[in-house]
Coordinates of C-alpha atoms and ligand atoms in Angstrom, one line a residue:
X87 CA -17.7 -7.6 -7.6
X88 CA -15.4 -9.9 -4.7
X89 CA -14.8 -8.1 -2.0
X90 CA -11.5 -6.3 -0.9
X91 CA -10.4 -6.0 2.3
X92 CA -7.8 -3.6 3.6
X93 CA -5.6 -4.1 6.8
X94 CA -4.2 -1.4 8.4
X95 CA -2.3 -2.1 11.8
X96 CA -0.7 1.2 12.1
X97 CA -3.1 4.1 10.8
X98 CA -2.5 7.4 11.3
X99 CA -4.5 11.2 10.8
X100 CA -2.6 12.8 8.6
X101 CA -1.8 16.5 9.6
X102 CA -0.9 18.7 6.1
X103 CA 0.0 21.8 6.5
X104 CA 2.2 25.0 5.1
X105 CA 4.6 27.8 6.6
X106 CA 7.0 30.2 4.8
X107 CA 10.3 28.6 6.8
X108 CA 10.9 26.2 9.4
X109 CA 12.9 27.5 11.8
X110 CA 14.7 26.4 15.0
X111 CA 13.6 27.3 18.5
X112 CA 10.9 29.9 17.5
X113 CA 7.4 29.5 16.9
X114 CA 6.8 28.3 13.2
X115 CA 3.4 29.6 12.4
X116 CA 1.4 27.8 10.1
X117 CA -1.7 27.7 8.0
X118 CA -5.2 26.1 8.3
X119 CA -4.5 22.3 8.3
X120 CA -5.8 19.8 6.1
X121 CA -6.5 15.8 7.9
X122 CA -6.8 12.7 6.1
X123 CA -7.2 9.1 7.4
X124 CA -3.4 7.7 6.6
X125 CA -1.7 4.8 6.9
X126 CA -0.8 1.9 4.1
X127 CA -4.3 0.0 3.8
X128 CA -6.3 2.8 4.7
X129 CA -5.4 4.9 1.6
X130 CA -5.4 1.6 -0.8
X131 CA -9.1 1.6 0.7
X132 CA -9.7 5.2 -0.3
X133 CA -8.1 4.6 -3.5
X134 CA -10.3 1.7 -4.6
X135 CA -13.2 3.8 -3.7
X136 CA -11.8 6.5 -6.4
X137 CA -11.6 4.2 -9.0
X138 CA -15.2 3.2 -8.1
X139 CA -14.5 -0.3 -6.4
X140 CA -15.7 -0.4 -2.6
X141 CA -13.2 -1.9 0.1
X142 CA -13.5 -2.8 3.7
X143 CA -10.9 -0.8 5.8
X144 CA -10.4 -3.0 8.7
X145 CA -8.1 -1.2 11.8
X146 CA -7.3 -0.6 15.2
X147 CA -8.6 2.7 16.8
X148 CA -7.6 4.4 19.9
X149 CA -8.8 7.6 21.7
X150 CA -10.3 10.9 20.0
X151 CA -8.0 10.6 16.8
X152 CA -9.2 7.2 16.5
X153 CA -12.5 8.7 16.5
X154 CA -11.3 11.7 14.5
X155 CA -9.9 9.2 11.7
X156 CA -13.3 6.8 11.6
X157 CA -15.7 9.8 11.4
X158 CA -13.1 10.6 8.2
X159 CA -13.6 7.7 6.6
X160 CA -17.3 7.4 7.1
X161 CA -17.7 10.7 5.6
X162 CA -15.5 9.7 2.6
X163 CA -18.0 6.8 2.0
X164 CA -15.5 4.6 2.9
X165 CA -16.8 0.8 5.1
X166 CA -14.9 0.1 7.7
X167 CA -14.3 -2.6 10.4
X168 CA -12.6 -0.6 13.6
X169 CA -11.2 -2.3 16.4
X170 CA -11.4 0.2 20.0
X171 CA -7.7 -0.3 21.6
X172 CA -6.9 1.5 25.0
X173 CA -3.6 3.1 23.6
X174 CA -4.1 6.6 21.3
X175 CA -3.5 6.2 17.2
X176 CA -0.8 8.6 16.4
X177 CA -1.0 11.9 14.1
X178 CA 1.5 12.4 11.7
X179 CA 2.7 16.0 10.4
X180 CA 3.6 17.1 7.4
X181 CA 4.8 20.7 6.8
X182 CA 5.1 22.3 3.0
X183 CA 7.6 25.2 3.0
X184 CA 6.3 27.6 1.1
X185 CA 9.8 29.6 0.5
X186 CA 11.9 26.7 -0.4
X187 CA 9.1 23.8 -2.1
X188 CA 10.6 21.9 0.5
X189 CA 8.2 19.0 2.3
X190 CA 8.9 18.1 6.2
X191 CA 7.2 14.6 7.4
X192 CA 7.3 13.8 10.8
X193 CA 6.3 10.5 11.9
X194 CA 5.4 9.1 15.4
X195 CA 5.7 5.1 16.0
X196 CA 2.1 4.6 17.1
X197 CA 0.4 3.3 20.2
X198 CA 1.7 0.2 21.6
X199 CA -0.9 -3.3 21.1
X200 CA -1.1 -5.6 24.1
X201 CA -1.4 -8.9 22.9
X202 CA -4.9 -9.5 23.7
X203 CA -5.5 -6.7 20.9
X204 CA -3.5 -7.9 18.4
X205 CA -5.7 -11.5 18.8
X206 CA -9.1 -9.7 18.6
X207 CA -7.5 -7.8 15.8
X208 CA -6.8 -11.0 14.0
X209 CA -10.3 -12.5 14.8
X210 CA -11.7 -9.0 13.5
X211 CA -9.6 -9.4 9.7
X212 CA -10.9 -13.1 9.9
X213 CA -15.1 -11.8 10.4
X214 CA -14.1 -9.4 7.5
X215 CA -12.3 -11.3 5.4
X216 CA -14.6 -14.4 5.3
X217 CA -15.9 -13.3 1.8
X218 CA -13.0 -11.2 0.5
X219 CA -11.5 -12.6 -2.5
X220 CA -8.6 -10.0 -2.1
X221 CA -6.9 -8.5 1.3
X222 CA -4.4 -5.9 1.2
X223 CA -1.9 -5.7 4.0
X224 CA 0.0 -2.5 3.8
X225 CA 2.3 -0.4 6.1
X226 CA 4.0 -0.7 9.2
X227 CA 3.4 -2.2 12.4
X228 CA 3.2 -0.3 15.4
X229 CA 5.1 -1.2 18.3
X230 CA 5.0 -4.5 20.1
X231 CA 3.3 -6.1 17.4
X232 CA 6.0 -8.9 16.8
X233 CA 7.5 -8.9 13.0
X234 CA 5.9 -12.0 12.0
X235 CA 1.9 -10.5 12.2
X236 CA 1.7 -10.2 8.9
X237 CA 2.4 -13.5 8.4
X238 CA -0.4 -14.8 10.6
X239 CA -2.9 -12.6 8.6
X240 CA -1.3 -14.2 5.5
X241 CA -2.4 -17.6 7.5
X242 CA -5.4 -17.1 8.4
X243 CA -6.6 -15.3 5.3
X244 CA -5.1 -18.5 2.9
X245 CA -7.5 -20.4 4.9
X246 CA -10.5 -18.7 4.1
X247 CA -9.4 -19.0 0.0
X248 CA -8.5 -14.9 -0.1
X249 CA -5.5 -13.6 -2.2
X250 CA -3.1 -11.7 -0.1
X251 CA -1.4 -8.8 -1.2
X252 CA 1.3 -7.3 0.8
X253 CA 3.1 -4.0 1.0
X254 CA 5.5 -3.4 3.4
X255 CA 9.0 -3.3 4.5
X256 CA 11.5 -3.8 7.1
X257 CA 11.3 -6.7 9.6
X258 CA 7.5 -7.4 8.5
X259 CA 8.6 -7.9 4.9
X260 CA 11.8 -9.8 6.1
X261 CA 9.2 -12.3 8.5
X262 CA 7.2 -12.9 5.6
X263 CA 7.5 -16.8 4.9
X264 CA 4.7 -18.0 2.5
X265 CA 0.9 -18.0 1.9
X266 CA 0.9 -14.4 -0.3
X267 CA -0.4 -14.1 -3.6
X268 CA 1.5 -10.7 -4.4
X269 CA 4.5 -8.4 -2.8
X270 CA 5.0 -5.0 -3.7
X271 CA 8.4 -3.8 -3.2
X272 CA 10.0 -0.4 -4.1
X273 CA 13.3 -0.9 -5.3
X274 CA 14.2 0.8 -1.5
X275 CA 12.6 -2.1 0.0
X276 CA 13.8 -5.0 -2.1
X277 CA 17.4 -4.0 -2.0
X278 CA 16.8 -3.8 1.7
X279 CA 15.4 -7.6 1.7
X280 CA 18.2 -8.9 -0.4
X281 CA 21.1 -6.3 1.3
X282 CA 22.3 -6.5 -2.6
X283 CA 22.5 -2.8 -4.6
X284 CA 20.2 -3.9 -7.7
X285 CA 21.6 -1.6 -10.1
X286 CA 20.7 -3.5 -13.3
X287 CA 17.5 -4.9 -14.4
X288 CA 18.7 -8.8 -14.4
X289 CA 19.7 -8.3 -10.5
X290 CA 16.4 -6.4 -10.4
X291 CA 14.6 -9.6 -11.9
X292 CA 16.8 -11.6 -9.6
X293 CA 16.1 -9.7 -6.2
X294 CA 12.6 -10.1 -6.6
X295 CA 12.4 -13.9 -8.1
X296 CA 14.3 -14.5 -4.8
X297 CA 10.9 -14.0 -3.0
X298 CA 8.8 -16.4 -5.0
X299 CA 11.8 -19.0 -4.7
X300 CA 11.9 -18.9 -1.3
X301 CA 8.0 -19.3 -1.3
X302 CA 6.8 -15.9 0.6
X303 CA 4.7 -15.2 -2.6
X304 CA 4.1 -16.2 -6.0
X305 CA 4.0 -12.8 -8.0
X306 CA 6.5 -9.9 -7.2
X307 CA 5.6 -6.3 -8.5
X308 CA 8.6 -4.5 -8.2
X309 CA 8.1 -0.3 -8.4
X310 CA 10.4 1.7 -9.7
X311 CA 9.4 5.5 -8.7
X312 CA 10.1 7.4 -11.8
X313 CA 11.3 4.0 -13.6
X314 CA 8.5 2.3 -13.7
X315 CA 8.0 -1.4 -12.4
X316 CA 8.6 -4.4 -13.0
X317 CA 6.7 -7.3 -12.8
X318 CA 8.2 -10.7 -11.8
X319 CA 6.7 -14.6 -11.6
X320 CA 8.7 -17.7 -11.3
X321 CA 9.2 -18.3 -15.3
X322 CA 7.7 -14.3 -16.5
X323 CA 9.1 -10.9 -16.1
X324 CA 8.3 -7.9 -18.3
X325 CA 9.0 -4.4 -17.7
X326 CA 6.5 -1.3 -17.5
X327 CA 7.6 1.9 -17.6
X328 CA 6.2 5.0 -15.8
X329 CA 3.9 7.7 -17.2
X330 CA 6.0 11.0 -18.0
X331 CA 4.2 13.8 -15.6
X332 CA 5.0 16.7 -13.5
X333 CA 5.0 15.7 -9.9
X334 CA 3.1 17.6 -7.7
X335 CA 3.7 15.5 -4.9
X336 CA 5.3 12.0 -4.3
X337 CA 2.8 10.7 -1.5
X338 CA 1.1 8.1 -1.9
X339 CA 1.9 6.7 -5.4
X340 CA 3.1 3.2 -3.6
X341 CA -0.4 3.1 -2.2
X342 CA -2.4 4.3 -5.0
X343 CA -0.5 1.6 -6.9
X344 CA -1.7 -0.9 -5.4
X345 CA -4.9 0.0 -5.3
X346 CA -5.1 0.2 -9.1
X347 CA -3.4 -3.4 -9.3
X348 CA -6.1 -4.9 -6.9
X349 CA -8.7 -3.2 -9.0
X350 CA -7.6 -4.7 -11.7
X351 CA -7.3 -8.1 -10.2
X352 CA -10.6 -8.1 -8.5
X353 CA -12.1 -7.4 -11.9
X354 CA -10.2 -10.7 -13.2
X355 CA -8.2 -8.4 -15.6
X356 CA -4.6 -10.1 -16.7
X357 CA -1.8 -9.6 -14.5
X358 CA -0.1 -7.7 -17.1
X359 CA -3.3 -5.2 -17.5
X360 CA -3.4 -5.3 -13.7
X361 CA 0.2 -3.8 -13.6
X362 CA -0.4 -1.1 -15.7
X363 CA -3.7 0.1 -14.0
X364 CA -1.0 -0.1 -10.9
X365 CA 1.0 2.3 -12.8
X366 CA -1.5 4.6 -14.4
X367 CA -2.9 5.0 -10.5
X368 CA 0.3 5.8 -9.0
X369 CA 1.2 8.4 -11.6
X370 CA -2.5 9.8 -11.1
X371 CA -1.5 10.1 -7.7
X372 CA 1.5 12.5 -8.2
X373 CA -1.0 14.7 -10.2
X374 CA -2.5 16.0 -6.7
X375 CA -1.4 18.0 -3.4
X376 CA -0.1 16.6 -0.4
X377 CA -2.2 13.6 0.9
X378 CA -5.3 14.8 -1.6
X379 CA -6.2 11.4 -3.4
X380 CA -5.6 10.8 -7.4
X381 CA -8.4 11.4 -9.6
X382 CA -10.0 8.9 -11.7
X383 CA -10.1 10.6 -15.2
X384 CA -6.1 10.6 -15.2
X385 CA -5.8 7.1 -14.1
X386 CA -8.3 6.2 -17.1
X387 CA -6.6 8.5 -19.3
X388 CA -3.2 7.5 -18.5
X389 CA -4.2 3.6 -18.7
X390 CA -5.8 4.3 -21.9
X391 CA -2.1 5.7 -23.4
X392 CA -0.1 2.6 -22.4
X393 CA -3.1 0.3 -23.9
X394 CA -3.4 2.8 -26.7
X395 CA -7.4 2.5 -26.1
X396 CA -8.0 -1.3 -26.0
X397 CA -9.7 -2.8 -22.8
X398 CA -7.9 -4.4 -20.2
X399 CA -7.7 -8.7 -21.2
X400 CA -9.6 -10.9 -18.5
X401 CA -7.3 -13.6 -17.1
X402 CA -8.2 -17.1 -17.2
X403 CA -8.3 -18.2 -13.8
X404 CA -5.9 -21.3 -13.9
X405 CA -3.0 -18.8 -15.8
X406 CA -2.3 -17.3 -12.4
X407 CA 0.8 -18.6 -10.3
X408 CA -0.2 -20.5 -7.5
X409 CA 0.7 -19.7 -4.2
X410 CA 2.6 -22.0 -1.4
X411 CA 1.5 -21.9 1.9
X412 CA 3.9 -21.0 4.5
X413 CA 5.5 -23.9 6.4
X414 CA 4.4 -24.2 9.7
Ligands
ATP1088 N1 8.2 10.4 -10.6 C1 7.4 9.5 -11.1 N2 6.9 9.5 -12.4 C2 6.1 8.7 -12.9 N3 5.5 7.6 -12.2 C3 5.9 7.5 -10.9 C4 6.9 8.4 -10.3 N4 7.0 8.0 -9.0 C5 6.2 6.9 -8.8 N5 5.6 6.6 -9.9 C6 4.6 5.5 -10.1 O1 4.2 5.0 -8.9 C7 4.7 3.7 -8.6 C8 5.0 3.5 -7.2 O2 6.1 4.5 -6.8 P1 7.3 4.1 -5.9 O3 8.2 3.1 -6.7 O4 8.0 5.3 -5.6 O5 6.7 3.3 -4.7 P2 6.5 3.8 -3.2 O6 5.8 2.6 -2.6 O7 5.7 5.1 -3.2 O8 8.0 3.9 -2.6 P3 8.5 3.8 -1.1 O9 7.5 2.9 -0.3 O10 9.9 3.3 -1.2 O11 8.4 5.3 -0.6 C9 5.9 3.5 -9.6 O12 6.0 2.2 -9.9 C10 5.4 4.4 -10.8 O13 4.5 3.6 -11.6
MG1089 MG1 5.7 2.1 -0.5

């Protein structure tokens, strides 16, 4: 299979752990944690790996939880390209309340790039990259990374003939001019891009046909959460609609998503069947604790309810919507 490659610029080690009650100004006692490698691109990597597809997790690392997150991954199976930076990768704590249900996520901004490190990191996506035929850019950028570095991965991937595939949000989505195969925005996101509410479908179909019009990408999968997705090309749109579970737990259904979309992809499957390997992985995902990753019987079995058994159509190359490179 074409190799996938992951991009994380901001990872993170994922701290889970449980108390009865958070409380103000006393000690909050808690339970024996559990730590996962974290962060956008790191998780679709650990993903792909579930559903039995191998990715390369390329990232910067700093200090002992740098370490701490690498010897993570290695032990998950996962390949990885790590970059040493002299600032430390930031930890990121989540505390379940065992009294209320109740889930508290705290989130640091991450260690702070010189720009010497964000150009080896570049070169370092490049090396990986040279025989990718997908790269997944996912997740936030830490500080003084300027917004537009996603964008200059999107460049320098193009060249190489890779598909990008971008999740993200904010200022890095907002920078994003051209060059990207696919965008995944949650609803959150897109009606942050357009600053327009998106209550019905049509300004749904709209919102995210605005991104292929102004050329940052030529297919828009827009997620739902509990509605589903949509998927969006300059002259197609059709609808999916989610899997009816119990949610354990939210985290991580954006990611997982993805992942299953790039499997799908990758295997030359329809963008359609891609989509709804998306949407079988995401709702996998909610089927687990915390950070714990989705397992691969439920994204089969929930794939094989929306296909009602029949395998997943192979694309024909030339049917896919062509991508425009970013002006300079
Ligand atoms: N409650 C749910 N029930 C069924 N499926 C869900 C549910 N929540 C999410 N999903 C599936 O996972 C996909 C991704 O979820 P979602 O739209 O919440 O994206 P996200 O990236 O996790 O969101 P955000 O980045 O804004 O936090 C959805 O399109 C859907 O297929
Ligand atoms: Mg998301």
């Amino acid at each position: 299979m074409p190799g996938i490659v992951t991009v994380t610029m901001n990872p993170a080690l994922d701290i889970t752990t449980s108390t009865s009650m958070v409380v103000p100004t006393s000690k909050v006692r808690c339970g024996e944690p559990r730590r996962d490698p974290g962060g956008g691109g790191l998780n679709v990597a650990r993903v792909l790996r579930v559903l039995g597809a191998s990715a390369t997790a390329v990232f910067p690392s700093g200090g002992h939880i740098g370490r701490a997150i690498e010897d993570l991954v290695a032990t998950e199976g996962v390949a990885m390209r790590s970059l040493t930076i002299r600032g430390s990768t930031r930890e990121s704590l989540t505390i379940n309340e065992t009294e209320t249900g109740l889930q508290y996520r705290f989130v640091l901004p991450g260690p702070r790039m010189t720009s010497m490190e964000q150009a080896a990191f570049l070169d370092l996506v490049t090396e990986a990259a040279s025989e990718a035929s997908y790269v997944v850019v996912s997740g936030s950028l830490p500080p003084g990374v300027p917004d537009d570095f996603y964008q200059h991965v999107a460049d320098v991937v193009g060249e190489l003939g890779a598909r990008v595939v971008v999740d993200t949000s904010g200022p890095a989505l907002r920078q994003l001019r051209g060059g990207v195969f696919l965008v995944k925005p949650s609803i959150r996101e897109l009606r942050e891009w357009t600053g327009r509410k998106l209550q019905v479908v049509d300004d749904q179909v709209a919102g995210a046909r605005e991104l292929i019009v102004r050329g940052v990408c030529a297919v828009v999968v827009l997620s739902l959460g509990a509605e589903g997705a949509l998927l969006v090309t300059r002259h197609q749109e059709e609808y999916f609609p989610s899997i009816d579970v119990p949610v354990v737990s939210g985290v991580g259904a954006g990611d997982s998503m993805v992942a299953g979309m790039v499997y799908g992809l990758a295997h030359r499957w329809s963008l359609s069947d891609s989509v709804r390997y998306g949407v079988s992985a995401g709702a996998a995902m909610l089927q687990t604790p915390g950070t714990a990753l989705c397992r691969l019987e439920d994204v089969k079995r929930f794939y094989s309810e929306l296909t009602d058994g029949s395998a997943p159509t192979r694309s024909s190359g030339s049917s896919a919507p062509a991508v425009r490179r970013a002006d300079r």
